[in-house]
Coordinates of C-alpha atoms in Angstrom, one line a residue:
P1347 CA -46.9 140.9 189.9
K1348 CA -44.7 137.9 189.4
E1349 CA -43.8 137.1 185.9
E1350 CA -44.5 133.5 185.0
A1351 CA -41.6 131.7 183.5
P1352 CA -42.4 130.6 179.9
K1353 CA -43.4 126.9 179.8
E1354 CA -41.0 124.8 177.9
E1355 CA -42.8 122.8 175.3
A1356 CA -42.1 119.1 175.4
P1357 CA -40.5 117.9 172.3
K1358 CA -43.0 116.0 170.1
E1359 CA -42.2 112.5 169.6
E1360 CA -42.1 111.4 166.1
A1361 CA -44.4 108.5 165.2
P1362 CA -42.3 105.5 164.2
K1363 CA -42.3 105.0 160.5
K1364 CA -44.0 101.9 159.3
E1365 CA -41.6 99.6 157.7
K1366 CA -42.8 98.2 154.4
K1367 CA -43.1 94.5 154.6
P1368 CA -41.5 92.7 151.7
K1369 CA -44.1 91.1 149.4
V1370 CA -44.2 87.4 149.9
K1371 CA -45.5 85.3 147.0
K1372 CA -48.2 83.0 148.0
E1373 CA -47.1 79.5 147.8
R1374 CA -49.4 76.7 146.7
A1375 CA -50.8 75.0 149.7
P1376 CA -49.6 71.4 150.1
R1377 CA -52.1 68.8 149.2
D1378 CA -53.8 66.8 151.9
G1379 CA -53.8 63.0 151.4
P1380 CA -52.6 61.2 148.3
I1381 CA -51.5 63.2 145.3
L1382 CA -53.6 61.0 143.0
Q1383 CA -57.2 60.7 144.1
I1384 CA -58.0 57.0 144.0
T1385 CA -60.6 56.8 146.7
G1386 CA -63.6 57.3 144.4
P1387 CA -64.6 56.5 140.8
E1388 CA -63.2 59.9 139.7
G1389 CA -59.7 58.5 140.2
S1390 CA -60.0 55.4 138.1
P1391 CA -59.7 57.1 134.7
K1392 CA -56.5 58.8 135.9
I1393 CA -55.0 55.5 136.9
V1394 CA -55.8 54.1 133.4
A1395 CA -54.5 57.2 131.8
L1396 CA -51.3 57.0 133.9
M1397 CA -50.7 53.4 132.8
A1398 CA -51.4 54.4 129.2
A1399 CA -48.8 57.3 129.5
L1400 CA -46.2 54.9 130.8
A1401 CA -46.9 52.4 128.0
V1402 CA -46.6 55.2 125.4
I1403 CA -43.3 56.4 126.9
L1404 CA -41.9 52.9 126.9
Q1405 CA -42.9 52.3 123.3
G1406 CA -41.6 55.7 122.2
S1407 CA -38.2 54.9 123.9
N1408 CA -38.0 51.4 122.3
L1409 CA -39.0 52.7 118.9
F1410 CA -36.4 55.6 119.1
W1411 CA -33.5 53.2 119.8
A1412 CA -34.7 50.7 117.2
G1413 CA -34.6 53.5 114.7
V1414 CA -31.2 54.6 115.8
N1415 CA -29.8 51.0 115.7
F1416 CA -31.3 50.1 112.3
L1417 CA -31.0 53.7 110.8
I1418 CA -34.7 54.2 110.3
P1419 CA -35.4 58.0 110.5
L1420 CA -39.2 57.5 110.6
S1421 CA -38.9 55.3 113.7
V1422 CA -36.6 57.8 115.4
L1423 CA -39.1 60.7 114.8
T1424 CA -42.1 58.6 115.8
G1425 CA -40.4 57.4 119.0
I1426 CA -39.5 61.0 120.0
F1427 CA -43.1 62.2 119.4
L1428 CA -44.6 59.3 121.3
F1429 CA -42.3 59.9 124.2
I1430 CA -43.3 63.6 124.3
L1431 CA -47.0 62.7 124.1
G1432 CA -46.6 60.3 127.0
V1433 CA -44.9 63.0 129.2
I1434 CA -47.7 65.5 128.3
L1435 CA -50.3 63.0 129.3
I1436 CA -48.6 62.5 132.7
L1437 CA -48.6 66.3 133.2
T1438 CA -52.3 66.6 132.5
I1439 CA -53.3 63.9 135.0
D1440 CA -52.4 66.2 137.9
I1441 CA -50.3 63.8 139.9
L1442 CA -47.2 66.0 140.3
N1443 CA -46.9 68.8 142.9
F1444 CA -44.1 71.2 141.9
G1445 CA -42.6 73.2 144.7
D1446 CA -40.2 75.4 142.6
P1447 CA -42.0 78.6 141.3
L1448 CA -40.4 78.1 137.9
L1449 CA -41.6 74.6 137.6
K1450 CA -45.1 75.6 138.7
R1451 CA -45.8 76.9 135.2
I1452 CA -45.9 73.3 134.1
E1453 CA -49.1 72.8 136.1
I1454 CA -51.0 74.6 133.4
F1455 CA -51.2 71.2 131.7
E1456 CA -53.6 70.1 134.4
K1457 CA -56.3 72.3 133.0
F1458 CA -56.3 70.2 129.8
Y1459 CA -57.4 67.0 131.6
R1460 CA -60.8 66.6 129.9
F1461 CA -62.3 63.7 128.1
E1462 CA -62.2 65.6 124.8
V1463 CA -58.4 66.1 125.1
L1464 CA -57.9 62.4 126.2
L1465 CA -59.9 61.3 123.1
I1466 CA -57.8 63.4 120.8
L1467 CA -54.6 62.3 122.4
G1468 CA -55.7 58.6 122.1
I1469 CA -56.4 59.0 118.4
V1470 CA -53.1 60.8 117.8
V1471 CA -51.2 58.2 119.8
I1472 CA -52.8 55.3 117.8
L1473 CA -52.0 57.1 114.5
F1474 CA -48.3 57.4 115.4
E1475 CA -48.2 53.9 116.8
M1476 CA -49.5 52.7 113.4
L1477 CA -46.5 54.3 111.8
S1478 CA -44.3 52.0 113.7
I1479 CA -46.2 48.8 112.9
N1480 CA -44.5 46.1 110.8
F1481 CA -47.3 44.9 108.6
N1482 CA -46.1 41.3 108.8
I1483 CA -47.4 41.0 112.3
G1484 CA -51.0 41.4 111.3
T1485 CA -53.9 43.2 112.9
A1486 CA -53.8 41.1 116.1
G1487 CA -50.2 41.8 116.7
A1488 CA -50.8 45.5 116.0
L1489 CA -53.2 45.6 119.0
A1490 CA -50.2 45.0 121.3
V1491 CA -48.4 47.9 119.7
M1492 CA -51.4 50.2 120.1
L1493 CA -51.9 49.3 123.7
G1494 CA -51.1 52.8 124.9
G1495 CA -53.5 54.5 122.6
I1496 CA -56.3 51.9 123.4
L1497 CA -55.8 52.7 127.1
V1498 CA -56.0 56.5 126.6
I1499 CA -59.3 56.1 124.7
N1500 CA -60.5 53.8 127.5
A1501 CA -59.8 56.5 130.0
A1502 CA -61.7 59.0 127.9
V1503 CA -64.7 56.8 127.7
M1504 CA -64.6 56.4 131.5
E1505 CA -64.5 60.1 132.0
I1506 CA -67.6 60.5 129.7
L1507 CA -69.5 57.9 131.7
I1508 CA -68.6 59.6 135.0
K1509 CA -69.8 62.9 133.7
K1510 CA -73.1 61.3 132.7
E1511 CA -73.3 59.7 136.2
K1512 CA -73.6 56.1 134.9
T1513 CA -73.7 53.4 137.5
M1514 CA -71.3 51.0 135.9
K1515 CA -68.1 50.5 137.9
P1516 CA -64.9 51.6 136.1
S1517 CA -63.3 48.2 136.7
K1518 CA -66.2 46.5 134.8
L1519 CA -65.9 49.0 131.9
V1520 CA -62.1 48.3 131.7
A1521 CA -62.8 44.5 131.8
L1522 CA -65.3 44.8 128.9
F1523 CA -62.6 46.6 126.9
G1524 CA -60.3 43.8 127.6
I1525 CA -62.9 41.2 126.6
I1526 CA -63.5 42.9 123.2
I1527 CA -59.7 43.0 122.5
T1528 CA -59.4 39.3 123.5
M1529 CA -62.3 38.4 121.1
I1530 CA -60.3 40.0 118.2
E1531 CA -57.2 38.1 119.3
V1532 CA -59.2 34.8 119.5
V1533 CA -60.4 35.3 115.9
Y1534 CA -56.9 35.5 114.7
L1535 CA -55.8 32.5 116.7
F1536 CA -58.5 30.4 114.9
A1537 CA -57.4 31.8 111.6
A1538 CA -53.8 30.5 112.1
P1539 CA -53.2 27.0 110.6
S1540 CA -51.8 25.5 113.8
L1541 CA -53.3 23.2 116.4
S1542 CA -51.6 25.0 119.2
T1543 CA -53.1 28.4 118.2
I1544 CA -56.5 26.8 117.8
W1545 CA -56.2 25.3 121.4
D1546 CA -55.2 28.8 122.6
G1547 CA -58.3 30.2 121.0
I1548 CA -60.5 27.6 122.7
V1549 CA -59.0 28.6 126.1
G1550 CA -59.6 32.3 125.3
I1551 CA -63.3 31.6 124.5
I1552 CA -63.7 29.6 127.8
V1553 CA -62.0 32.3 129.8
I1554 CA -63.9 35.3 128.4
T1555 CA -67.2 33.3 128.7
L1556 CA -66.5 32.8 132.4
L1557 CA -65.6 36.4 132.9
L1558 CA -68.8 37.6 131.2
L1559 CA -70.9 35.2 133.3
S1560 CA -69.3 36.4 136.5
M1561 CA -70.3 40.0 135.6
Y1562 CA -73.9 39.0 135.5
D1563 CA -75.3 39.6 139.0
K1564 CA -77.9 36.8 138.9
I1565 CA -75.3 34.1 138.4
K1566 CA -73.9 33.3 141.8
F1567 CA -71.7 30.2 141.1
I1568 CA -69.1 32.3 139.3
P1569 CA -68.3 35.2 141.6
Y1570 CA -67.2 38.5 140.2
Q1571 CA -64.4 39.0 142.8
W1572 CA -60.9 40.4 142.5
W1573 CA -59.3 36.9 142.7
M1574 CA -61.4 35.6 139.9
V1575 CA -60.5 38.5 137.6
L1576 CA -56.9 38.1 138.6
I1577 CA -56.9 34.4 137.6
L1578 CA -58.8 34.9 134.4
G1579 CA -56.8 38.0 133.4
F1580 CA -53.5 36.3 134.0
I1581 CA -54.5 33.3 131.8
L1582 CA -55.4 35.7 129.0
Y1583 CA -52.2 37.8 129.7
G1584 CA -49.8 34.9 129.5
W1585 CA -51.6 32.3 127.3
V1586 CA -54.0 33.8 124.8
S1587 CA -52.0 35.9 122.3
P1588 CA -51.8 35.7 118.5
I1589 CA -48.1 36.5 118.7
G1590 CA -47.4 33.2 120.4
T1591 CA -47.9 31.2 123.5
G1592 CA -46.2 32.9 126.4
A1593 CA -46.3 36.3 124.8
I1594 CA -48.2 39.2 126.4
G1595 CA -51.9 39.2 125.5
T1596 CA -53.2 42.7 125.0
G1597 CA -56.7 41.8 126.2
G1598 CA -55.3 40.0 129.3
T1599 CA -53.2 43.1 130.1
I1600 CA -56.3 45.4 130.1
I1601 CA -58.2 42.9 132.2
L1602 CA -55.4 42.8 134.8
I1603 CA -55.7 46.7 134.9
S1604 CA -59.4 46.2 135.8
F1605 CA -58.3 43.9 138.6
I1606 CA -56.1 46.7 140.0
L1607 CA -59.2 49.1 139.8
M1608 CA -61.3 46.5 141.7
L1609 CA -58.8 46.6 144.6
L1610 CA -59.0 50.4 144.7
E1611 CA -62.8 50.3 144.7
K1612 CA -62.9 48.2 147.9

């Protein structure tokens, strides 16, 4: 019988080793649309808080350099602290998108954007702003110094009303804040022994009366429109101020902010 030749076994092919893929850190997805949400009422308090933060930073910078120039250590420390508070407030508003992984840790501040935190920040800002007040300027003049803190508290109140689903528009709420501040300024204008300040006070009463009437829906001959709020707010901004004619009115400044919110609500 023929002997069969031994069959040669085919060499086994080794399975290719799976290469380990390097771990890729998940990057934060880019945001769609505007960084600051301004399309709905939820964005209005953030806009007011942003303006407040810029006002606090500006005041902190001015106070710091005033303290350096006139050798006032308290003004220097207060200015630095206000500057830091303003920066922290901007970081909590969630308007910055950091691409660098190291900078992303800063985004932890966004978790603190709550009405309780805003309220506390507003009170702290006002307390430190009071440290910078020259008592010769009086209460009405102090309102201009405390503009940043007033706006922060305004933003906190707006957040509370949004949480409670109140129907009042944010622009109207800000305008009411401005009217209240203007009323305080008008009282001090009448208290001054000058015919010009009394005249400024009369103008202030007329303007805030027109603004209040325009907010009442049943009164049609004074429309509550953006152009009306712009005109009345500008009069209060540049005319009605206890510091002097032509100085910036705190109430008018806040009412002009309500005008900006009205444009965004359209």
